[in-house]
Amino acid sequence: MEFEIQANGQPLHADARAALLAGPGFGRIFTDHMISARWTVDSGWHEARLQPYAPIVLDPAAAVLHYSQSVFEGLKAYRQPDGGVALFRPGRNAARMSASCRRLALPELPEDDFVSACELLVREDAAWVPKGDGESLYLRPLMFADEISLMVHPSDAVRFLIIASPAGRYFPGELRPISLWLTQDYVRATPGGTGAAKCGGNYAASLVPQREAVANGCDQVVFVDAVEHRWVDELAGSNIFFVLDDATVVTPELSGAILPGVTRDAVLQLAREAGMNVQERLVDIDEWREGARSGRITEVFAGGTAAVITPISTLKWPGGQVTAGDGNAGPVTLALRTALMDLQYGRKPDPHGWRRRVL
Ligand SMILES: *Cc1c(COP(=O)(O)O)cnc(C)c1O
């Protein structure tokens, strides 16, 4: 795919950009450009370009507004010690977007074009990649159905976009462990459903239980499986990991209802290389409750691109709660977090070839 370049003739002034980058937050400010491409049944992919960031026009009958035929991705560009910029395993996001597209009956974007488009946008807006500790430029590729039709069928017209947003640390302040609410009434994903696809509908389904979590004094909701209400799945937007007292890292196996995280894959590999045992298997919610009480489970943490690695202290449910370890971030959590960030930020050699230099 050839991306036509339509540079923004009025990019934000450097002083105004610097002011925004002083406190980027998460997902609130966007760069000068975006990627856009269209697909139709008749013409395939076309009108691929880099263009000024701008609102889009949607017909009120655009299929995505009604039937949610859409997928998205999330990856980051990291400032390197020499001032350059690198993406982290963008090919993984490309492949996952293809898998999500297959589940949502959307056309696949060639994976090389996905990566090239990410690189093009980062290169053009490199001045927007922040330099602070733990900061990055978050890329949000998305694809949605924009056929003008209320017919329920796979859309014959689709739009692909990538926007970019400078990001501070996801949970601001120092690394504070989060607490989780075990929802009793809601599930995120079902066998045969869309849990393994990165689609907005999964997030829509998580909002009420997430609100319930906050109402119960917790930071985030954690979901168990939809059939037996017993096996730990994941959080609304990140995977979950347990550290056992014999140097084992356990994460729920990919059941079809869990999102296969790029962070998840990297964490498991880094844990293996650090000499730990790694298990992908079912985790019973009672194993968590009893393990945290007995000391068998020493640490729990969440992993995902946005939040990196976040320690989890307390699990709470109606009428009870349990805290793993002493409630602070544990040594294995911190070591894995440092190892991962050292790779992302170019502070250590990259034996896996996970960094993709853009500049
Ligand atoms: C995106 C996402 C993750 C984390 O995936 P990463 O590739 O590590 O960012 C985990 N769970 C859900 C539900 C997600 O949407």
Tab-separated table of C-alpha atoms and ligand atoms in Angstrom:
chain	number	residue	atom	x	y	z
A	1	MET	CA	0.000	0.000	0.000
A	2	GLU	CA	1.282	3.489	-0.863
A	3	PHE	CA	0.383	6.169	1.663
A	4	GLU	CA	-0.025	9.595	0.129
A	5	ILE	CA	1.474	12.300	2.357
A	6	GLN	CA	-0.725	15.313	3.092
A	7	ALA	CA	1.304	17.217	5.654
A	8	ASN	CA	-0.472	19.445	8.153
A	9	GLY	CA	0.150	23.015	6.992
A	10	GLN	CA	-0.681	24.341	10.441
A	11	PRO	CA	0.947	22.035	12.990
A	12	LEU	CA	0.655	23.085	16.606
A	13	HIS	CA	3.308	25.649	17.555
A	14	ALA	CA	6.302	24.137	19.378
A	15	ASP	CA	5.555	26.133	22.559
A	16	ALA	CA	1.937	24.976	22.668
A	17	ARG	CA	3.058	21.402	22.041
A	18	ALA	CA	5.610	21.622	24.847
A	19	ALA	CA	2.881	22.912	27.179
A	20	LEU	CA	0.666	19.915	26.334
A	21	LEU	CA	3.557	17.467	26.703
A	22	ALA	CA	4.281	18.819	30.191
A	23	GLY	CA	1.264	16.858	31.489
A	24	PRO	CA	-0.038	14.553	28.791
A	25	GLY	CA	-2.305	12.346	30.939
A	26	PHE	CA	-3.756	9.498	28.907
A	27	GLY	CA	-5.756	9.695	25.677
A	28	ARG	CA	-6.691	13.364	25.922
A	29	ILE	CA	-4.407	15.087	23.405
A	30	PHE	CA	-3.584	14.088	19.867
A	31	THR	CA	-0.808	14.811	17.406
A	32	ASP	CA	-0.844	16.837	14.169
A	33	HIS	CA	-1.474	13.898	11.833
A	34	MET	CA	-3.375	10.663	11.429
A	35	ILE	CA	-3.416	7.722	9.034
A	36	SER	CA	-6.543	7.018	7.020
A	37	ALA	CA	-7.452	4.335	4.471
A	38	ARG	CA	-10.679	3.057	2.990
A	39	TRP	CA	-11.797	-0.375	1.890
A	40	THR	CA	-14.732	-1.389	-0.228
A	41	VAL	CA	-15.771	-4.780	-1.536
A	42	ASP	CA	-15.303	-3.539	-5.105
A	43	SER	CA	-12.002	-1.647	-4.805
A	44	GLY	CA	-10.213	-3.269	-1.843
A	45	TRP	CA	-7.925	-0.921	0.123
A	46	HIS	CA	-7.539	2.569	-1.345
A	47	GLU	CA	-7.207	6.268	-0.419
A	48	ALA	CA	-4.382	5.382	1.975
A	49	ARG	CA	-2.792	8.511	3.349
A	50	LEU	CA	-1.154	10.415	6.128
A	51	GLN	CA	-3.201	13.542	6.648
A	52	PRO	CA	-3.820	16.314	9.182
A	53	TYR	CA	-5.614	15.079	12.322
A	54	ALA	CA	-9.251	16.054	11.930
A	55	PRO	CA	-12.777	14.996	12.874
A	56	ILE	CA	-14.364	12.504	10.493
A	57	VAL	CA	-17.781	12.669	8.893
A	58	LEU	CA	-20.083	9.725	9.528
A	59	ASP	CA	-23.523	9.189	8.084
A	60	PRO	CA	-26.041	8.539	10.895
A	61	ALA	CA	-26.761	5.221	9.187
A	62	ALA	CA	-23.094	4.154	9.227
A	63	ALA	CA	-23.182	0.501	10.237
A	64	VAL	CA	-20.677	0.814	13.092
A	65	LEU	CA	-22.971	3.170	15.010
A	66	HIS	CA	-25.658	0.497	15.096
A	67	TYR	CA	-24.035	-2.919	15.105
A	68	SER	CA	-20.551	-2.187	16.506
A	69	GLN	CA	-18.587	-3.857	13.735
A	70	SER	CA	-15.229	-2.418	14.773
A	71	VAL	CA	-11.853	-3.415	16.186
A	72	PHE	CA	-8.883	-1.524	17.562
A	73	GLU	CA	-5.282	-1.879	18.666
A	74	GLY	CA	-2.966	-0.166	21.124
A	75	LEU	CA	0.814	0.116	20.972
A	76	LYS	CA	3.427	2.657	21.970
A	77	ALA	CA	6.432	4.478	20.548
A	78	TYR	CA	9.210	4.917	23.102
A	79	ARG	CA	11.919	7.583	23.233
A	80	GLN	CA	15.359	5.924	23.145
A	81	PRO	CA	18.477	7.037	25.060
A	82	ASP	CA	20.070	8.436	21.856
A	83	GLY	CA	16.991	10.562	21.154
A	84	GLY	CA	15.598	8.136	18.559
A	85	VAL	CA	12.221	6.411	18.736
A	86	ALA	CA	11.274	2.720	18.697
A	87	LEU	CA	8.052	0.723	18.539
A	88	PHE	CA	7.729	-2.497	20.568
A	89	ARG	CA	6.775	-5.634	18.588
A	90	PRO	CA	4.357	-3.840	16.215
A	91	GLY	CA	4.109	-6.991	14.088
A	92	ARG	CA	2.299	-8.626	17.006
A	93	ASN	CA	-0.319	-5.904	17.023
A	94	ALA	CA	-0.662	-6.214	13.246
A	95	ALA	CA	-1.267	-9.954	13.519
A	96	ARG	CA	-3.710	-9.511	16.388
A	97	MET	CA	-5.631	-6.862	14.474
A	98	SER	CA	-5.954	-9.344	11.599
A	99	ALA	CA	-7.282	-11.961	14.005
A	100	SER	CA	-9.739	-9.455	15.480
A	101	CYS	CA	-10.853	-8.511	11.950
A	102	ARG	CA	-11.525	-12.135	11.105
A	103	ARG	CA	-13.763	-12.474	14.183
A	104	LEU	CA	-15.658	-9.256	13.413
A	105	ALA	CA	-16.052	-9.997	9.675
A	106	LEU	CA	-13.883	-7.014	8.760
A	107	PRO	CA	-11.340	-7.101	5.925
A	108	GLU	CA	-7.746	-7.704	6.964
A	109	LEU	CA	-5.216	-4.950	6.468
A	110	PRO	CA	-1.921	-6.441	5.215
A	111	GLU	CA	0.298	-6.700	8.298
A	112	ASP	CA	3.277	-4.992	6.624
A	113	ASP	CA	1.032	-2.054	5.765
A	114	PHE	CA	-0.153	-1.844	9.372
A	115	VAL	CA	3.457	-1.609	10.591
A	116	SER	CA	4.486	0.847	7.828
A	117	ALA	CA	1.520	3.055	8.657
A	118	CYS	CA	2.491	3.116	12.352
A	119	GLU	CA	6.059	3.999	11.415
A	120	LEU	CA	4.970	6.718	9.023
A	121	LEU	CA	2.804	8.411	11.637
A	122	VAL	CA	5.467	8.200	14.357
A	123	ARG	CA	8.136	9.602	12.035
A	124	GLU	CA	5.924	12.493	10.974
A	125	ASP	CA	4.901	13.326	14.547
A	126	ALA	CA	8.159	12.361	16.266
A	127	ALA	CA	8.253	15.723	18.062
A	128	TRP	CA	5.215	14.472	19.982
A	129	VAL	CA	7.019	11.496	21.519
A	130	PRO	CA	7.529	12.643	25.116
A	131	LYS	CA	10.900	12.333	26.830
A	132	GLY	CA	9.874	11.880	30.458
A	133	ASP	CA	10.231	8.786	32.612
A	134	GLY	CA	7.530	6.240	31.767
A	135	GLU	CA	6.086	8.438	29.018
A	136	SER	CA	5.421	7.393	25.432
A	137	LEU	CA	3.401	8.089	22.308
A	138	TYR	CA	0.357	5.801	22.336
A	139	LEU	CA	-0.837	4.683	18.906
A	140	ARG	CA	-4.462	3.747	18.433
A	141	PRO	CA	-5.193	1.943	15.157
A	142	LEU	CA	-8.893	1.291	14.562
A	143	MET	CA	-11.121	-0.137	11.882
A	144	PHE	CA	-14.872	0.203	11.553
A	145	ALA	CA	-17.825	-0.453	9.261
A	146	ASP	CA	-19.000	2.676	7.485
A	147	GLU	CA	-21.399	1.248	4.969
A	148	ILE	CA	-24.532	3.384	4.988
A	149	SER	CA	-27.069	0.702	5.756
A	150	LEU	CA	-29.191	-0.637	8.580
A	151	MET	CA	-28.986	-4.117	7.092
A	152	VAL	CA	-27.285	-6.540	9.456
A	153	HIS	CA	-24.439	-7.981	7.407
A	154	PRO	CA	-20.664	-7.581	7.091
A	155	SER	CA	-20.140	-4.031	5.903
A	156	ASP	CA	-19.111	-3.536	2.274
A	157	ALA	CA	-17.291	-0.321	3.219
A	158	VAL	CA	-14.682	0.064	5.959
A	159	ARG	CA	-12.413	2.780	7.302
A	160	PHE	CA	-9.001	2.277	8.897
A	161	LEU	CA	-7.430	5.027	11.005
A	162	ILE	CA	-4.423	5.443	13.254
A	163	ILE	CA	-4.325	8.303	15.705
A	164	ALA	CA	-1.522	9.066	18.161
A	165	SER	CA	-1.703	10.407	21.693
A	166	PRO	CA	1.191	11.386	23.968
A	167	ALA	CA	0.833	9.418	27.181
A	168	GLY	CA	2.067	9.982	30.697
A	169	ARG	CA	2.016	7.143	33.156
A	170	TYR	CA	-1.363	5.396	33.047
A	171	PHE	CA	-1.860	5.392	36.792
A	172	PRO	CA	-0.175	8.675	37.763
A	173	GLY	CA	1.941	9.141	40.832
A	174	GLU	CA	4.238	6.481	42.145
A	175	LEU	CA	3.652	2.794	41.487
A	176	ARG	CA	0.653	2.239	43.708
A	177	PRO	CA	-0.858	-1.248	43.889
A	178	ILE	CA	-4.471	-1.361	42.712
A	179	SER	CA	-7.409	-3.192	44.255
A	180	LEU	CA	-9.798	-5.388	42.253
A	181	TRP	CA	-13.512	-6.024	42.563
A	182	LEU	CA	-14.686	-9.541	41.790
A	183	THR	CA	-17.964	-8.952	40.020
A	184	GLN	CA	-20.656	-11.546	40.766
A	185	ASP	CA	-23.241	-10.550	38.199
A	186	TYR	CA	-21.370	-9.724	35.026
A	187	VAL	CA	-19.018	-11.418	32.601
A	188	ARG	CA	-16.757	-9.846	29.998
A	189	ALA	CA	-16.591	-12.628	27.459
A	190	THR	CA	-18.107	-15.995	26.710
A	191	PRO	CA	-16.840	-19.130	24.927
A	192	GLY	CA	-17.469	-18.562	21.256
A	193	GLY	CA	-17.872	-14.825	21.848
A	194	THR	CA	-15.506	-11.965	21.099
A	195	GLY	CA	-13.297	-12.038	24.203
A	196	ALA	CA	-10.138	-12.844	22.251
A	197	ALA	CA	-10.769	-10.024	19.766
A	198	LYS	CA	-9.848	-6.443	20.608
A	199	CYS	CA	-13.228	-4.886	19.948
A	200	GLY	CA	-15.022	-1.988	21.529
A	201	GLY	CA	-18.049	-4.085	22.420
A	202	ASN	CA	-16.028	-5.969	25.033
A	203	TYR	CA	-15.230	-2.661	26.677
A	204	ALA	CA	-18.846	-1.492	26.527
A	205	ALA	CA	-19.791	-4.649	28.433
A	206	SER	CA	-17.190	-3.889	31.109
A	207	LEU	CA	-18.395	-0.391	32.008
A	208	VAL	CA	-21.215	-1.291	34.410
A	209	PRO	CA	-19.111	-3.808	36.379
A	210	GLN	CA	-16.248	-1.284	36.374
A	211	ARG	CA	-18.622	1.291	37.868
A	212	GLU	CA	-19.644	-1.322	40.413
A	213	ALA	CA	-15.952	-1.812	41.281
A	214	VAL	CA	-15.488	1.900	41.941
A	215	ALA	CA	-18.696	2.014	44.003
A	216	ASN	CA	-17.162	-0.724	46.153
A	217	GLY	CA	-13.964	1.203	46.692
A	218	CYS	CA	-11.878	-0.712	44.141
A	219	ASP	CA	-9.778	0.525	41.236
A	220	GLN	CA	-10.693	-2.085	38.644
A	221	VAL	CA	-12.982	-5.027	38.037
A	222	VAL	CA	-11.718	-8.587	37.512
A	223	PHE	CA	-13.752	-11.091	35.541
A	224	VAL	CA	-14.161	-14.834	35.953
A	225	ASP	CA	-15.356	-17.194	33.220
A	226	ALA	CA	-18.938	-17.071	32.006
A	227	VAL	CA	-19.821	-20.766	32.429
A	228	GLU	CA	-18.667	-21.853	35.886
A	229	HIS	CA	-18.045	-18.360	37.327
A	230	ARG	CA	-14.926	-19.775	38.840
A	231	TRP	CA	-11.889	-19.433	36.575
A	232	VAL	CA	-10.055	-16.115	36.534
A	233	ASP	CA	-10.083	-14.491	33.072
A	234	GLU	CA	-8.588	-10.991	33.182
A	235	LEU	CA	-9.305	-7.323	33.879
A	236	ALA	CA	-11.310	-5.136	31.495
A	237	GLY	CA	-8.170	-4.090	29.632
A	238	SER	CA	-5.204	-6.056	30.915
A	239	ASN	CA	-4.109	-9.613	31.604
A	240	ILE	CA	-3.434	-10.945	35.106
A	241	PHE	CA	-0.450	-12.788	36.613
A	242	PHE	CA	0.225	-14.567	39.904
A	243	VAL	CA	3.611	-15.158	41.516
A	244	LEU	CA	3.888	-18.297	43.661
A	245	ASP	CA	6.291	-18.823	46.548
A	246	ASP	CA	8.415	-21.293	44.538
A	247	ALA	CA	9.403	-18.788	41.825
A	248	THR	CA	6.514	-19.668	39.521
A	249	VAL	CA	4.601	-17.166	37.403
A	250	VAL	CA	1.057	-18.254	36.541
A	251	THR	CA	-1.338	-16.625	34.099
A	252	PRO	CA	-4.738	-17.885	32.920
A	253	GLU	CA	-4.413	-19.908	29.719
A	254	LEU	CA	-5.793	-18.438	26.494
A	255	SER	CA	-9.256	-19.931	26.642
A	256	GLY	CA	-10.746	-18.076	23.699
A	257	ALA	CA	-12.348	-15.582	26.074
A	258	ILE	CA	-9.068	-13.888	27.057
A	259	LEU	CA	-7.264	-11.243	25.020
A	260	PRO	CA	-3.795	-12.497	24.022
A	261	GLY	CA	-1.718	-9.542	25.225
A	262	VAL	CA	1.615	-8.591	23.710
A	263	THR	CA	2.681	-7.642	27.237
A	264	ARG	CA	1.496	-11.065	28.452
A	265	ASP	CA	3.690	-12.821	25.917
A	266	ALA	CA	6.716	-10.656	26.755
A	267	VAL	CA	6.266	-11.078	30.520
A	268	LEU	CA	6.120	-14.859	30.238
A	269	GLN	CA	9.262	-14.925	28.116
A	270	LEU	CA	11.148	-12.569	30.453
A	271	ALA	CA	10.081	-14.644	33.471
A	272	ARG	CA	11.360	-17.813	31.778
A	273	GLU	CA	14.675	-16.141	30.988
A	274	ALA	CA	14.954	-15.033	34.616
A	275	GLY	CA	14.848	-18.718	35.579
A	276	MET	CA	11.272	-18.784	36.825
A	277	ASN	CA	8.745	-21.511	36.110
A	278	VAL	CA	5.946	-20.291	33.878
A	279	GLN	CA	2.485	-21.824	33.808
A	280	GLU	CA	-0.414	-20.977	31.518
A	281	ARG	CA	-3.352	-22.776	33.067
A	282	LEU	CA	-6.757	-22.350	34.664
A	283	VAL	CA	-6.675	-20.353	37.901
A	284	ASP	CA	-9.530	-20.971	40.308
A	285	ILE	CA	-10.757	-17.872	42.131
A	286	ASP	CA	-10.524	-19.944	45.341
A	287	GLU	CA	-6.866	-20.693	44.591
A	288	TRP	CA	-6.349	-16.919	44.649
A	289	ARG	CA	-8.312	-16.439	47.877
A	290	GLU	CA	-6.629	-19.303	49.701
A	291	GLY	CA	-3.192	-18.735	48.173
A	292	ALA	CA	-3.119	-15.096	49.202
A	293	ARG	CA	-4.136	-16.072	52.745
A	294	SER	CA	-1.661	-18.941	53.111
A	295	GLY	CA	1.260	-17.161	51.469
A	296	ARG	CA	1.397	-19.572	48.515
A	297	ILE	CA	0.596	-16.592	46.256
A	298	THR	CA	3.112	-13.877	47.050
A	299	GLU	CA	2.326	-11.315	44.333
A	300	VAL	CA	-0.380	-10.501	41.809
A	301	PHE	CA	-0.018	-8.043	38.950
A	302	ALA	CA	-1.728	-6.854	35.782
A	303	GLY	CA	-0.037	-6.380	32.412
A	304	GLY	CA	-0.978	-4.456	29.274
A	305	THR	CA	0.465	-1.841	26.941
A	306	ALA	CA	-1.357	1.097	28.484
A	307	ALA	CA	-0.663	0.290	32.150
A	308	VAL	CA	2.612	-1.665	31.573
A	309	ILE	CA	2.852	-3.790	34.742
A	310	THR	CA	0.752	-2.761	37.699
A	311	PRO	CA	0.859	-4.463	41.093
A	312	ILE	CA	-2.444	-5.733	42.483
A	313	SER	CA	-2.860	-5.782	46.248
A	314	THR	CA	-6.375	-6.604	47.307
A	315	LEU	CA	-9.152	-8.735	45.845
A	316	LYS	CA	-12.556	-7.761	47.163
A	317	TRP	CA	-15.986	-9.386	46.795
A	318	PRO	CA	-19.328	-8.970	48.582
A	319	GLY	CA	-18.550	-9.769	52.220
A	320	GLY	CA	-14.829	-10.389	52.003
A	321	GLN	CA	-11.396	-9.436	50.823
A	322	VAL	CA	-7.876	-10.779	50.722
A	323	THR	CA	-4.486	-9.167	50.124
A	324	ALA	CA	-1.503	-10.935	48.561
A	325	GLY	CA	1.870	-10.332	50.219
A	326	ASP	CA	2.195	-7.195	52.327
A	327	GLY	CA	0.101	-5.064	49.994
A	328	ASN	CA	3.084	-3.368	48.366
A	329	ALA	CA	4.551	-3.971	44.925
A	330	GLY	CA	6.494	-7.234	45.164
A	331	PRO	CA	10.064	-7.900	44.010
A	332	VAL	CA	9.128	-10.154	41.064
A	333	THR	CA	6.542	-7.652	39.829
A	334	LEU	CA	9.094	-4.842	40.017
A	335	ALA	CA	11.870	-6.885	38.383
A	336	LEU	CA	9.668	-7.910	35.452
A	337	ARG	CA	8.427	-4.372	35.056
A	338	THR	CA	11.969	-3.019	34.959
A	339	ALA	CA	13.097	-5.727	32.510
A	340	LEU	CA	10.203	-4.958	30.173
A	341	MET	CA	10.643	-1.189	30.325
A	342	ASP	CA	14.410	-1.487	29.825
A	343	LEU	CA	13.668	-3.231	26.519
A	344	GLN	CA	10.978	-0.778	25.482
A	345	TYR	CA	13.037	2.302	26.312
A	346	GLY	CA	16.247	0.938	24.799
A	347	ARG	CA	18.148	0.823	28.082
A	348	LYS	CA	19.258	-2.797	27.580
A	349	PRO	CA	20.324	-4.890	24.579
A	350	ASP	CA	17.463	-6.414	22.624
A	351	PRO	CA	18.264	-10.108	22.069
A	352	HIS	CA	14.700	-10.898	20.962
A	353	GLY	CA	14.581	-8.243	18.246
A	354	TRP	CA	11.472	-6.759	19.858
A	355	ARG	CA	12.388	-3.111	19.282
A	356	ARG	CA	11.610	-1.628	15.909
A	357	ARG	CA	13.551	1.580	15.403
A	358	VAL	CA	11.546	4.225	13.617
A	359	LEU	CA	14.061	7.028	13.984
B	1	LIG	C1	-5.428	-4.743	24.990
B	1	LIG	C2	-5.870	-5.681	26.045
B	1	LIG	C3	-4.963	-6.382	26.868
B	1	LIG	C4	-3.477	-6.142	26.846
B	1	LIG	O1	-2.886	-6.416	25.605
B	1	LIG	P1	-1.458	-5.775	25.296
B	1	LIG	O2	-1.162	-6.258	23.918
B	1	LIG	O3	-0.531	-6.294	26.304
B	1	LIG	O4	-1.623	-4.312	25.371
B	1	LIG	C5	-5.469	-7.290	27.780
B	1	LIG	N1	-6.791	-7.488	27.897
B	1	LIG	C6	-7.692	-6.831	27.146
B	1	LIG	C7	-9.131	-7.108	27.333
B	1	LIG	C8	-7.256	-5.907	26.197
B	1	LIG	O5	-8.168	-5.251	25.465
